[in-house]
Amino acid sequence: MINDVAAPRLKEALATINGNMSRQVSRKRITEEQKQAGLKLISTVETYDGLSDCDLVIEAATEKEEIKRKIFTELCPSLKPETLVRSNTSSISITAARRRDRPAGEVHRHPFHEPVR
């Protein structure tokens, strides 16, 4: 599931994914059938409420702490308590930006770095 603040960006995201998968088909890394099956698994939502059933949410907004803080503040109330929330940030302290009312086991982290505890 993909969410963005602007609906046109959702269409752009799907077009990019389609293009990347088409390249994989042309390189014979996946079949056309695998590509089509993969694309069917991707959906878009324009509101945070549309993410309410997700088990994992990865935030990937611009590298501005105030924007990430706003996203977490608006996003988290729509999620299940057990939903894991992650960030792809590489330059912002997630300890500062994260919501403090998430469950005790919740951590926000860059996918390639160790979790902040």
Coordinates of C-alpha atoms in Angstrom, one line a residue:
M1 CA 0.0 0.0 0.0
I2 CA 1.3 3.4 -0.9
N3 CA 0.2 6.8 0.6
D4 CA 1.1 10.3 -0.5
V5 CA -0.1 13.8 0.2
A6 CA -0.7 14.4 -3.5
A7 CA -2.8 12.0 -5.6
P8 CA -0.7 12.6 -8.8
R9 CA 2.4 11.3 -6.9
L10 CA 0.6 8.0 -6.3
K11 CA 0.1 7.6 -10.1
E12 CA 3.8 8.5 -10.6
A13 CA 4.8 5.9 -8.0
L14 CA 2.8 3.2 -9.7
A15 CA 4.2 4.2 -13.1
T16 CA 7.8 4.0 -11.7
I17 CA 7.1 0.6 -10.2
N18 CA 5.6 -0.6 -13.4
G19 CA 8.6 0.7 -15.4
N20 CA 11.1 -1.0 -13.0
M21 CA 9.3 -4.3 -13.2
S22 CA 9.1 -4.0 -17.0
R23 CA 12.9 -3.7 -17.0
Q24 CA 13.1 -6.8 -14.9
V25 CA 10.9 -8.6 -17.4
S26 CA 13.1 -7.5 -20.3
R27 CA 16.2 -8.7 -18.5
K28 CA 14.4 -12.0 -17.9
R29 CA 14.7 -11.7 -14.2
I30 CA 10.9 -12.1 -13.8
T31 CA 8.2 -13.1 -16.1
E32 CA 5.3 -10.9 -17.3
E33 CA 3.0 -13.0 -15.2
Q34 CA 5.1 -12.4 -12.1
K35 CA 5.1 -8.7 -12.9
Q36 CA 1.3 -8.6 -13.2
A37 CA 0.9 -10.6 -10.0
G38 CA 3.2 -8.2 -8.2
L39 CA 1.4 -5.1 -9.5
K40 CA -1.9 -6.5 -8.3
L41 CA -0.6 -6.6 -4.7
I42 CA 0.1 -2.8 -4.7
S43 CA -2.7 -0.4 -3.8
T44 CA -2.8 3.3 -3.1
V45 CA -4.5 5.4 -0.4
E46 CA -4.8 9.1 0.0
T47 CA -5.5 9.2 3.7
Y48 CA -3.8 7.8 6.8
D49 CA -7.0 6.0 7.7
G50 CA -6.4 3.9 4.6
L51 CA -3.4 2.4 6.3
S52 CA -5.3 1.3 9.4
D53 CA -5.0 -2.4 8.7
C54 CA -1.3 -2.3 7.9
D55 CA 1.1 -4.3 10.1
L56 CA 4.2 -2.2 9.0
V57 CA 4.3 1.4 7.8
I58 CA 7.5 2.9 6.5
E59 CA 7.7 6.7 6.4
A60 CA 9.7 8.0 3.4
A61 CA 9.1 11.8 3.4
T62 CA 11.5 14.5 2.7
E63 CA 14.4 14.9 5.3
K64 CA 12.8 17.7 7.4
E65 CA 12.2 16.9 11.0
E66 CA 9.1 19.0 11.3
I67 CA 7.5 17.2 8.4
K68 CA 8.3 13.8 9.8
R69 CA 7.0 14.8 13.3
K70 CA 3.8 16.0 11.6
I71 CA 3.4 12.7 9.7
F72 CA 3.9 10.6 12.9
T73 CA 1.5 12.8 14.8
E74 CA -1.2 12.4 12.2
L75 CA -0.5 8.9 11.1
C76 CA -0.2 7.0 14.4
P77 CA -3.8 7.5 15.7
S78 CA -5.0 5.7 12.5
L79 CA -2.9 2.6 13.1
K80 CA -3.4 -0.5 15.2
P81 CA -1.4 -0.3 18.5
E82 CA 0.8 -3.2 17.3
T83 CA 1.6 -1.7 13.9
L84 CA 5.4 -1.2 13.4
V85 CA 6.3 2.3 12.2
R86 CA 9.6 2.8 10.5
S87 CA 11.4 5.7 8.9
N88 CA 13.9 5.8 6.1
T89 CA 15.6 8.8 7.4
S90 CA 19.4 8.9 7.4
S91 CA 20.0 12.4 8.7
I92 CA 17.3 13.2 11.4
S93 CA 17.2 11.9 14.9
I94 CA 14.2 9.6 15.0
T95 CA 14.3 9.7 18.7
A96 CA 13.3 13.4 18.4
A97 CA 10.8 13.0 15.7
R98 CA 9.0 9.8 16.8
R99 CA 5.7 9.5 18.7
R100 CA 6.2 8.7 22.3
D101 CA 2.8 7.1 22.8
R102 CA 3.5 4.1 20.7
P103 CA 3.8 0.7 22.4
A104 CA 7.0 0.1 24.4
G105 CA 8.4 -2.3 21.7
E106 CA 8.0 0.3 19.0
V107 CA 11.1 1.7 17.3
H108 CA 11.6 3.9 14.3
R109 CA 14.7 3.4 12.3
H110 CA 16.4 3.8 9.0
P111 CA 16.1 0.4 7.3
F112 CA 19.8 0.0 7.1
H113 CA 20.8 1.1 10.6
E114 CA 20.4 -0.3 14.1
P115 CA 17.2 0.6 15.9
V116 CA 17.1 3.5 18.3
R117 CA 16.1 2.2 21.8

